Coordinates of C-alpha atoms and ligand atoms in Angstrom, one line a residue:
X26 CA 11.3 -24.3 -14.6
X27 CA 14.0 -22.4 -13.0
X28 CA 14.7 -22.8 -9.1
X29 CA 16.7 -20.7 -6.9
X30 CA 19.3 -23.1 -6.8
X31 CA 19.8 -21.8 -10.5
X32 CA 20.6 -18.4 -9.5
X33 CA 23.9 -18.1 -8.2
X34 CA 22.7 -16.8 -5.0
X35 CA 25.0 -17.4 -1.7
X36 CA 23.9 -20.7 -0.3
X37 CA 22.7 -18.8 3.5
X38 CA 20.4 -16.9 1.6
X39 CA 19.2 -20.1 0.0
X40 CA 18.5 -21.2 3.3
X41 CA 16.9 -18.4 4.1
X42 CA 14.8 -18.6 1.0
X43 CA 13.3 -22.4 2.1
X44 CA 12.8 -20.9 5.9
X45 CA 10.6 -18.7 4.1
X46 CA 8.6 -21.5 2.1
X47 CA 9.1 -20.3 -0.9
X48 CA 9.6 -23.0 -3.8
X49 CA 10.5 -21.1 -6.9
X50 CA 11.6 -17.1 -8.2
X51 CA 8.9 -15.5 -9.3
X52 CA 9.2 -13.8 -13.2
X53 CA 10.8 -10.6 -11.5
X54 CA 13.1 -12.5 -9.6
X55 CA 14.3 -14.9 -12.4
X56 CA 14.6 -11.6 -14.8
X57 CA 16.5 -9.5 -12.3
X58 CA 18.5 -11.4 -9.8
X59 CA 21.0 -12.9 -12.6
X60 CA 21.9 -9.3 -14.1
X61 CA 22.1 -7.7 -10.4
X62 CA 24.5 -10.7 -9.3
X63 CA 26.6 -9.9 -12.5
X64 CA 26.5 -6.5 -11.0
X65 CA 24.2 -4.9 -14.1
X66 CA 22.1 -1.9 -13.3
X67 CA 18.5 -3.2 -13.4
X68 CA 15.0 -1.4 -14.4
X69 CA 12.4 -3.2 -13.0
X70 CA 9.0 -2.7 -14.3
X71 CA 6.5 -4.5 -11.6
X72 CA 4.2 -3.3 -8.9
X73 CA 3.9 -4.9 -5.2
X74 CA 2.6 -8.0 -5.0
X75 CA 5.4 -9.4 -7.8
X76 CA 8.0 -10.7 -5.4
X77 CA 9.8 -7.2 -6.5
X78 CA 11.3 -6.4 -2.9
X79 CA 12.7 -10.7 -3.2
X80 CA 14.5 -9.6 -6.6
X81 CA 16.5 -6.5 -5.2
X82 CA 17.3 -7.7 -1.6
X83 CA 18.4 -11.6 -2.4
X84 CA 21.0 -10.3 -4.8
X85 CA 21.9 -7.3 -2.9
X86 CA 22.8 -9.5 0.4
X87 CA 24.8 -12.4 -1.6
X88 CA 26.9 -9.5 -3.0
X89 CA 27.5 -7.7 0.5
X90 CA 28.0 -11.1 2.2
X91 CA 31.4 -10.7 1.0
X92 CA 32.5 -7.2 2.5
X93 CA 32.4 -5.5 6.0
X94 CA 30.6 -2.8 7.1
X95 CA 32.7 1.3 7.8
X96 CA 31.8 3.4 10.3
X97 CA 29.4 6.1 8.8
X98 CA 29.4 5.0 5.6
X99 CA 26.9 2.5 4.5
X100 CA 27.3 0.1 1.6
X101 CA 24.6 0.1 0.2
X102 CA 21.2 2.1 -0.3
X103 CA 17.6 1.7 -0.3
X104 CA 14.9 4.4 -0.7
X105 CA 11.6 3.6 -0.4
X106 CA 9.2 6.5 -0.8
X107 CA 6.4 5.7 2.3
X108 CA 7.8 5.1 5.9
X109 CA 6.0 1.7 5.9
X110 CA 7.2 0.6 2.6
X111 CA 10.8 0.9 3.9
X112 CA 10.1 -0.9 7.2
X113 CA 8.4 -3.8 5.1
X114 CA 12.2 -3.4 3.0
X115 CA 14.0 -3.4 6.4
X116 CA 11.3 -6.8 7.2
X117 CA 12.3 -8.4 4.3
X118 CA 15.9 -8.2 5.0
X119 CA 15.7 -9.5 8.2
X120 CA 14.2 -12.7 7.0
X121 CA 16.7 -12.9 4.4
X122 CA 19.6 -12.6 5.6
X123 CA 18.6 -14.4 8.8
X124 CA 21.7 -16.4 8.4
X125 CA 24.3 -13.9 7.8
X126 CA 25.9 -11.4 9.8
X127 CA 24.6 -8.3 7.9
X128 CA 23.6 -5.0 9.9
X129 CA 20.8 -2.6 8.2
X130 CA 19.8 0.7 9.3
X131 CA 16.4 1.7 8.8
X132 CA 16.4 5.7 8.5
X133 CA 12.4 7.0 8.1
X134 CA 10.6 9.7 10.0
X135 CA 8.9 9.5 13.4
X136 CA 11.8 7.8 15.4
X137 CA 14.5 9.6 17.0
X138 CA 17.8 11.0 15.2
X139 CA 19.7 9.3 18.2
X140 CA 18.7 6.1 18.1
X141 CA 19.3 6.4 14.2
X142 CA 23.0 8.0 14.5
X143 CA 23.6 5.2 17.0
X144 CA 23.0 2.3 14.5
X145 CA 25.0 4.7 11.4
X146 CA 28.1 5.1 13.9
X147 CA 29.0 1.6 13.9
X148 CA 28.7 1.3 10.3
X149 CA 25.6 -0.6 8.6
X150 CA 26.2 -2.8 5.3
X151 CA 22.5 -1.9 4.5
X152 CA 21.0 1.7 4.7
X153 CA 16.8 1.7 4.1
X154 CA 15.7 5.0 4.1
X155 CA 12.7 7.4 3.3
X156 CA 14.4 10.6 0.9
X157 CA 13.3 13.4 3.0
X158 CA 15.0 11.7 6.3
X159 CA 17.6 10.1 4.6
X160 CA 18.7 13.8 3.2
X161 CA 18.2 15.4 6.9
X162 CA 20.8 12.8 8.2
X163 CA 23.3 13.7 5.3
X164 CA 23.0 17.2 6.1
X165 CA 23.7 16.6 9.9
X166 CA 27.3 15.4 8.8
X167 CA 26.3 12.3 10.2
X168 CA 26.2 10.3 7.1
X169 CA 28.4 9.6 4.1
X170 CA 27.3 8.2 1.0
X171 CA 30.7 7.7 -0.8
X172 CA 30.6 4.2 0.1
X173 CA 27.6 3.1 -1.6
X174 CA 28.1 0.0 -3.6
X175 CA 24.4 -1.1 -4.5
X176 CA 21.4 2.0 -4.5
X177 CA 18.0 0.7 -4.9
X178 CA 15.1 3.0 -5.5
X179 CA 11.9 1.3 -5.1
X180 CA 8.5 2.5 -6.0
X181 CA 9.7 5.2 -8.5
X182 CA 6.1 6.3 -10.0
X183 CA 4.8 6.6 -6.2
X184 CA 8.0 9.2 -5.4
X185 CA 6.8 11.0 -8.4
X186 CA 3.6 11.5 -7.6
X187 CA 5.0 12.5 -4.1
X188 CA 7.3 15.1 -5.6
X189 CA 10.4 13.4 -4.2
X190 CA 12.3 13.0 -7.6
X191 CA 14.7 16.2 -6.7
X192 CA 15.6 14.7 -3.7
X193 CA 16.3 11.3 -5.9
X194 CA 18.4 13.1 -8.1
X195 CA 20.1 14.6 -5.7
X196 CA 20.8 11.5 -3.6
X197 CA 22.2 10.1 -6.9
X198 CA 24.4 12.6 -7.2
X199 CA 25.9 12.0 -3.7
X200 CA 26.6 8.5 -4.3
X201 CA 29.5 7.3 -6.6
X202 CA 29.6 7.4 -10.1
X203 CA 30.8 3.7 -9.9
X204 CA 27.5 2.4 -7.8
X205 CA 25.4 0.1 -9.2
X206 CA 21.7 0.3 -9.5
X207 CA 18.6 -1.5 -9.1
X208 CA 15.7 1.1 -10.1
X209 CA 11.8 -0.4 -9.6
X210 CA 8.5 1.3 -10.8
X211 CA 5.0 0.0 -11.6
X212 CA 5.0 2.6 -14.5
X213 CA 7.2 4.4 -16.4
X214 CA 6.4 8.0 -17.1
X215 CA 8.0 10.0 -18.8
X216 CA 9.9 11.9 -15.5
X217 CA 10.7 8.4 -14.9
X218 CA 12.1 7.4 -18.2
X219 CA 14.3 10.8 -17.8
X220 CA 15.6 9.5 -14.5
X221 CA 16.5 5.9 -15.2
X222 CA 18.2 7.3 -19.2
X223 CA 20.5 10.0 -16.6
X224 CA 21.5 7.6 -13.6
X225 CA 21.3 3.6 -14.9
X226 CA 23.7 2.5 -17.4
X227 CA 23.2 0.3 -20.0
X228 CA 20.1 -1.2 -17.6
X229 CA 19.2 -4.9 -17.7
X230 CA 15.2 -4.2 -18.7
X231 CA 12.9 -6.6 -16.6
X232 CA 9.2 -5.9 -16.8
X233 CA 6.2 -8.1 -15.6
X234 CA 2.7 -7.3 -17.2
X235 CA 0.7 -4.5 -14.9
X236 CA -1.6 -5.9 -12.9
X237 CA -4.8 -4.8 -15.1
X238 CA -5.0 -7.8 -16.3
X239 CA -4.3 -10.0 -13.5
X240 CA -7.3 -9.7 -11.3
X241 CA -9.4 -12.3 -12.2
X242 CA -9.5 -13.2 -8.6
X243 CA -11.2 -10.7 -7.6
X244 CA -14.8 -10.2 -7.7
X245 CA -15.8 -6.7 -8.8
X246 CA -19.0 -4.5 -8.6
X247 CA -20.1 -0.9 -8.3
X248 CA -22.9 0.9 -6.5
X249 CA -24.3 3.8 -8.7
X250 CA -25.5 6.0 -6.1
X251 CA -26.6 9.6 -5.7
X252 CA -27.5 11.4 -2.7
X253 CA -30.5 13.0 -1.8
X254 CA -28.9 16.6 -1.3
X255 CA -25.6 17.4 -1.8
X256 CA -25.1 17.9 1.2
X257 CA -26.5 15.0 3.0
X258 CA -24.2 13.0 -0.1
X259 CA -21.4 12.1 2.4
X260 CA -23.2 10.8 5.5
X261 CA -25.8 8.7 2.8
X262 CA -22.8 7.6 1.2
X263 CA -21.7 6.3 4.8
X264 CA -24.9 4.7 5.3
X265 CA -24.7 3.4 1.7
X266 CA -21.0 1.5 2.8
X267 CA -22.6 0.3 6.0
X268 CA -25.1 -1.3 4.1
X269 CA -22.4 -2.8 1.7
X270 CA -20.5 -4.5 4.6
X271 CA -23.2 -5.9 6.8
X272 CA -24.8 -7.5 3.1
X273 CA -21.2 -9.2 2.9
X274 CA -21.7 -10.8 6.4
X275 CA -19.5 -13.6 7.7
X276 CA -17.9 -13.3 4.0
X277 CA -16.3 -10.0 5.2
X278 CA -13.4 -11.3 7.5
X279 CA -11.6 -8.2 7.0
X280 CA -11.3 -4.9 4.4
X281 CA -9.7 -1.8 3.6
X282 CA -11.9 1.2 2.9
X283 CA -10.3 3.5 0.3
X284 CA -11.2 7.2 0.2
X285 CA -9.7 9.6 -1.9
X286 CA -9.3 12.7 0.3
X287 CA -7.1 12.4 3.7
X288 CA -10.0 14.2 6.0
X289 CA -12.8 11.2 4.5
X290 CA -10.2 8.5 5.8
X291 CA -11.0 10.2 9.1
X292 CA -14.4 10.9 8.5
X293 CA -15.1 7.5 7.4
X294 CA -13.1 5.7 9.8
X295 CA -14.6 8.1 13.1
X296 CA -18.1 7.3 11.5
X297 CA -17.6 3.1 11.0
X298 CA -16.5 3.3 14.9
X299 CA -19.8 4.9 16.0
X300 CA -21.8 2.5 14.7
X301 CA -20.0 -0.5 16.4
X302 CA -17.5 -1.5 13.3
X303 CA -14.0 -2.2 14.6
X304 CA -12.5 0.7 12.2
X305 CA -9.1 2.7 12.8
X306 CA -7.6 5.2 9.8
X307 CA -4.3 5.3 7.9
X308 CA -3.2 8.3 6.2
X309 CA 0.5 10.2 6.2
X310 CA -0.8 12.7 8.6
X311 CA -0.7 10.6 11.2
X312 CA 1.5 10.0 14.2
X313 CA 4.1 7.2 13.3
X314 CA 3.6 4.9 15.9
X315 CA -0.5 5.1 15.5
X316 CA 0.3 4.2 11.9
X317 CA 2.2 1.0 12.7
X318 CA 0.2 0.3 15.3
X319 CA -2.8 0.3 13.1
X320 CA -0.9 -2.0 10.3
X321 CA -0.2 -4.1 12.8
X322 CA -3.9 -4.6 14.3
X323 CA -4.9 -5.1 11.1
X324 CA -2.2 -7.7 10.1
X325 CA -2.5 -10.2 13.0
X326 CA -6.4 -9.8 12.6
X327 CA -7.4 -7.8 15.6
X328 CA -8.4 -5.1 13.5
X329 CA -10.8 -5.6 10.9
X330 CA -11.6 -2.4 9.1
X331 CA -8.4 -0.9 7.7
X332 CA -9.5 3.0 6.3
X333 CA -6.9 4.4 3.9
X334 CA -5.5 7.2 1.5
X335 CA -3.8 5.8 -1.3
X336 CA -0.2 7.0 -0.3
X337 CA -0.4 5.3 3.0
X338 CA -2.2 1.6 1.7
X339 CA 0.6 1.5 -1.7
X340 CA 2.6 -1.2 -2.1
X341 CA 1.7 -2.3 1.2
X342 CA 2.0 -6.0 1.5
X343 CA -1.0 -7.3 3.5
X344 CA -1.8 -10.7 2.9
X345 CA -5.1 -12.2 3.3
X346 CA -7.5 -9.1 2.9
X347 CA -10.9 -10.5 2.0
X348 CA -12.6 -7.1 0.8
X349 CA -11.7 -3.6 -0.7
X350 CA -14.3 -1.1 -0.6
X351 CA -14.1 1.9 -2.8
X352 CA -15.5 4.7 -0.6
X353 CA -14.9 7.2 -3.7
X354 CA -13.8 6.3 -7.1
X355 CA -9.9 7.0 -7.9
X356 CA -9.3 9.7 -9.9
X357 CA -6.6 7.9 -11.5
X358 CA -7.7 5.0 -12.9
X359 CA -4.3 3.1 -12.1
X360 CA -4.8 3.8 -8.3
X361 CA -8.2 1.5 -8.7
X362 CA -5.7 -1.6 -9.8
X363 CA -3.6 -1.2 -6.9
X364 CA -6.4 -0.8 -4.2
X365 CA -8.1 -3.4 -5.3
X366 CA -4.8 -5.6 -5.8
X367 CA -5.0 -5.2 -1.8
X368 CA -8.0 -8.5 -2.4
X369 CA -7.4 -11.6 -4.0
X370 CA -4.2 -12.0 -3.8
X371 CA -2.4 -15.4 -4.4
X372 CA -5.3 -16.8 -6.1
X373 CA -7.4 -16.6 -3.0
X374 CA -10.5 -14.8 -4.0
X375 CA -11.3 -11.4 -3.4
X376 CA -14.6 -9.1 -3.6
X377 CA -13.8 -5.0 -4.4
X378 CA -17.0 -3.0 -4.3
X379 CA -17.1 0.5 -5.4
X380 CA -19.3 3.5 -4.4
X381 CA -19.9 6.1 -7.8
X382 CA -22.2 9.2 -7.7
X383 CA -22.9 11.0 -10.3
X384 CA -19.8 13.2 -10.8
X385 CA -17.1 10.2 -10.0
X386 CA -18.9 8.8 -13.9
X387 CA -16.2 9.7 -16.2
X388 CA -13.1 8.8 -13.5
X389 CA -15.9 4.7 -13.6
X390 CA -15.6 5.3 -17.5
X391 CA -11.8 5.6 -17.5
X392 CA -10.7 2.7 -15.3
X393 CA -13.3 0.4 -16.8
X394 CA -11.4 1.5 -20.1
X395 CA -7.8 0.8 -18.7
X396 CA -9.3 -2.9 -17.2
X397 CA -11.0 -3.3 -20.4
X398 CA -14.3 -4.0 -18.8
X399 CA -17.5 -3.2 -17.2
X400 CA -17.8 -3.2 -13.5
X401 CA -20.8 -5.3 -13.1
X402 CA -23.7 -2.4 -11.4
X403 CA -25.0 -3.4 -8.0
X404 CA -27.9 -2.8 -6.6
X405 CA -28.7 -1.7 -3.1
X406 CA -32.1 -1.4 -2.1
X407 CA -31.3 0.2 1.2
X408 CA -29.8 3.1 -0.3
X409 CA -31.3 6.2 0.2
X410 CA -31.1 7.0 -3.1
X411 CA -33.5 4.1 -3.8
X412 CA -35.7 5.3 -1.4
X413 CA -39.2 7.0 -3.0
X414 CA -38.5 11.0 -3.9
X415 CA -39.5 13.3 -1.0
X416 CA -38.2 10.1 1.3
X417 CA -35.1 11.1 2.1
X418 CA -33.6 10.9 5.5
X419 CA -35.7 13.0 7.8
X420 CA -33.6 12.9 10.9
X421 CA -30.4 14.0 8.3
X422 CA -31.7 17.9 8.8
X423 CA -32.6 17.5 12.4
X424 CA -29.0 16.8 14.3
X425 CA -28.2 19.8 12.0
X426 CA -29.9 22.3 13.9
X427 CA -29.1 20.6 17.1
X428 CA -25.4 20.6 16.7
X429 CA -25.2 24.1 14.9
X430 CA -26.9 25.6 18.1
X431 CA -24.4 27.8 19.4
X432 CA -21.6 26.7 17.0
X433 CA -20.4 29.0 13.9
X434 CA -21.9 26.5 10.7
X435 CA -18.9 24.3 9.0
X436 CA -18.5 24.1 5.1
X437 CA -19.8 20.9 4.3
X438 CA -21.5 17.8 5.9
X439 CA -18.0 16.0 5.7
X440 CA -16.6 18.7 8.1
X441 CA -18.6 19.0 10.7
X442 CA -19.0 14.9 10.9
X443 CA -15.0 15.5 11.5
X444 CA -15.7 17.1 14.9
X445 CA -19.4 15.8 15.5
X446 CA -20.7 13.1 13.9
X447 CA -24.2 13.8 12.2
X448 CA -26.9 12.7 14.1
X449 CA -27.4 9.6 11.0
X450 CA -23.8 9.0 12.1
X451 CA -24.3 8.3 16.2
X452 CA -26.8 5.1 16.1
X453 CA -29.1 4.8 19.1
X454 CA -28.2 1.3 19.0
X455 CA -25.5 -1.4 17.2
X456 CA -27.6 -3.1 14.6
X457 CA -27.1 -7.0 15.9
X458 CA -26.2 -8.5 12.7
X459 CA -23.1 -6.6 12.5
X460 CA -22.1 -7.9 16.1
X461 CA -22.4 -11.1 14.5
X462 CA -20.0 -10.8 11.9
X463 CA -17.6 -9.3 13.7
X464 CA -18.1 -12.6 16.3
X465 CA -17.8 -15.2 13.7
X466 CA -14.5 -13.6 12.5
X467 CA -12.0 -15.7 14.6
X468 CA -12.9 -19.0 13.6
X469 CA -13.0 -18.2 10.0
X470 CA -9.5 -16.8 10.1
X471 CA -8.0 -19.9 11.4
X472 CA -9.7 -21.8 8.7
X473 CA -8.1 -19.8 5.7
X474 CA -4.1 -20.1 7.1
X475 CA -2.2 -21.2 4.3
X476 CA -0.2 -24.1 4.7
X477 CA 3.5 -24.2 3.4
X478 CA 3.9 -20.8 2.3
X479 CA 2.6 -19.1 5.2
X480 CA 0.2 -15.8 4.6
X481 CA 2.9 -14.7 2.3
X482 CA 1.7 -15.9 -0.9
X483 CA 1.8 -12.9 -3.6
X484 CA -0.2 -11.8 -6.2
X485 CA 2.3 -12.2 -9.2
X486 CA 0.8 -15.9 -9.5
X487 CA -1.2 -14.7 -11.9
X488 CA 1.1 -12.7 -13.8
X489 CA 2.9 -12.9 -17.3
X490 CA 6.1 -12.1 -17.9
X491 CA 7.9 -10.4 -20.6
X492 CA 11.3 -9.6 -20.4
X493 CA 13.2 -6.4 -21.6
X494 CA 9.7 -5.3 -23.6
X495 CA 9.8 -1.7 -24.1
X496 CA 6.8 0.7 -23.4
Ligands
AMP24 P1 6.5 -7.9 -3.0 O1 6.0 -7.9 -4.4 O2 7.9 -7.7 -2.8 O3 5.6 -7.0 -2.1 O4 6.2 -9.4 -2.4 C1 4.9 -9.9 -2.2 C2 4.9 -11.2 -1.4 O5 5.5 -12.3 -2.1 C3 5.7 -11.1 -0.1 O6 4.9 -11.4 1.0 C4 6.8 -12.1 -0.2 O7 7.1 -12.6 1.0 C5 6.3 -13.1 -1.2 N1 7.3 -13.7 -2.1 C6 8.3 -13.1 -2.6 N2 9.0 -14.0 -3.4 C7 8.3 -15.2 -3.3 C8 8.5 -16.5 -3.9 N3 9.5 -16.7 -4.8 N4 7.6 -17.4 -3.6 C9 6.6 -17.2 -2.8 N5 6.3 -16.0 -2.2 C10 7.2 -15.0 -2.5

């Protein structure tokens, strides 16, 4: 088995490496750290959860441990394409290089140009940076990218779908010829492919097999449910993921709630809070301090209902998440591995539940296909939809006239809960089993701390390796 101590890596990181707890590179890190020390471009292939950010930054900082920072002009690069994807970068370099003088710059949006210049002035070895802000600074004059040694770009697929792979290319293009690069995806499409065949030379291929297969952790099951009317659909649905947590009970230390659409993360997350479940939002809309402030609540446990967007919940490395609850079903079936990815990580095990209606079928038919297997069908006999015809929801039409009295009437059910919850949304009263749960939280949590590795143990556990396979 290969150990770190096999890796050529500078004998402070090492150190910092044991601090950490871990015991041995994970397949990423044994495929790319010896070709980035040798100063090879790299092409990783492997999703969060791998030990990916581990395989860029430990050979990154033994190869800057040797130089000195400039004024202005960093040495090195790393772009991450969400703001809290680069801070968990900028985390992971703290703990790594916790022995060695390196400075790092973390450039992302939300926090003040000042500060930012500031830190840039006196010259950083490491640069971690979202494009869009990364790009502003550049065109301030307040940044030169001629120094750049060692470029990074991490989560290539997730800056495609964000339409950032101009500002990639153009970032490229600012940085010398001579760099060398260290380019990581979960995916590799075809815009992708393009990218890496332009920039990388003669890359050192390192993939580790998707995720699909590696949730055996985790258990899954689906709710086939269709609402009453369509447009009582979304506040049923709430009631339907209600009924889905409270049945999880005690179980249920902690979960994020995935919607598709930004406006049901608030939606969904304004609803949970009504009826007495401690529930904040995450999207990229959101002020940047509320976000981290949200991560945070959630990480240390003082949160316990995490409601996200895809964009903002990616690659996001929170350890020890009991549940994932499928609000909607992804439209693309690869977003379903990921969220529920969020679970079971580490061999611990997991539970992701999903909510389908009717029209979400085909999206169902299309991830079972890429997990090559049926989502077991659960059934919830508090649903409305299980409820006798001509039963549904009475009190669903009557906070409808009451609210619209006076008010100019809003699209759909989901908008006006926005503003003013439905009526089915404001409970007269906190159903008390749910107050119990959310009591018996505290002492469960101490329970599952991980000894030795800390809450840090990944996911890529139960991963296979295969290095330099194509496709
Ligand atoms: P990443 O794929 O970079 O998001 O990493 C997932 C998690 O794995 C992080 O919490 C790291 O701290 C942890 N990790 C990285 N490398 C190792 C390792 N060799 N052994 C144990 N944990 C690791």
């Amino acid at each position: 088995m290969t150990k770190f101590t096999d890796l050529n890596l500078d004998p402070k990181v090492l150190q910092a490496i044991a601090d950490a707890g871990y015991e041995s590179p994970t397949p990423i890190q044994q495929g790319a750290i010896p070709p980035a020390l040798e100063g090879r471009d790299v092409l990783g292939i492997a999703q969060t959860g791998t030990g990916k950010t581990a395989s860029f930054t430990l050979p990154m900082i033994t190869l800057l441990s040797k130089g000195r920072a400039r004024a202005r002009m960093p040495r090195s690069l790393v772009l991450a394409p969400t703001r809290e994807l680069a801070a968990q970068v900028a985390e992971n370099f703290d703990t790594y290089t916790k022995h060695l003088k390196l400075t790092k710059a973390l450039l992302i949006g939300g926090v003040s140009f000042k500060e930012q210049d500031a830190l840039i002035d006196r010259g950083v070895d490491v640069l971690i940076a979202t494009p869009g802000r990364l790009l502003d600074h550049f065109e301030r004059g307040k940044l030169l990218l001629t120094g750049v040694q060692i470029m990074v770009v991490d989560e290539a697929d997730r800056m495609l779908d964000m339409g950032f792979i101009p500002d990639i290319e153009r970032i490229f293009s600012l940085t010398p010829f001579t760099r060398q690069t260290l380019f990581f995806s979960a995916t590799m499409a075809p815009e992708i492919e393009r990218i890496t065949n332009t920039f990388l030379s003669g890359p050192a291929r390192v993939e580790v097999a998707r995720q699909a297969t590696a949730s055996e952790t985790i258990e899954q099951g689906v709710v086939m449910f269709k609402g009453s009317r369509r447009d009582r659909e979304g506040s049923e649905k709430r009631q339907v993921l209600r009924d889905l947590i409270d049945r999880e009970g005690e179980d249920c230390r902690n979960a994020i709630i995935f919607c598709n659409r930004k406006t049901d993360v608030d939606v969904t997350a304004k609803s949970l809070k009504k009826y007495g479940f401690d529930a904040a939002p995450i999207h990229g809309d959101l002020e940047q301090s509320q976000r981290t402030k949200t991560l945070e609540g959630f990480r240390d446990g003082s949160l316990r209902f995490l409601v996200a967007s895809d964009v903002a919940a990616r690659g996001l490395d929170i350890p020890n998440v009991s549940h994932v609850f499928n609000f909607d079903v992804p439209s693309h079936a690869e977003d379903y591995v990921h969220r529920i990815g969020r679970t079971g990580r580490a061999g611990r095990s997991g539970k992701a539940i999903m909510i389908c209606v009717p029209r979400d079928e085909k999206n169902l038919a299309d991830i079972e296909s890429l997990i090559e297997k049926t989502i077991p069908r659960i059934d919830l006999p508090n649903a409305p939809a299980a409820k006798p015809e001509g039963d549904a929801p009475e009190k669903a039409d009557k906070p409808k006239r009451t609210r619209s009295r006076g008010k100019p009437k809003t699209d759909t059910a989901e908008a006006e809960a926005a503003e003013t919850p439905t009526r089915d949304d404001v409970p007269t009263e906190v159903p008390a089993p749910q107050q119990k749960a959310r009591g018996g939280r505290r002492g469960r949590e101490d329970e599952s701390k991980v000894v030795g590795m800390g809450d840090h143990m990944p996911s890529f556990i139960a991963l296979s390796f295969a290095e330099r396979r194509t496709g």
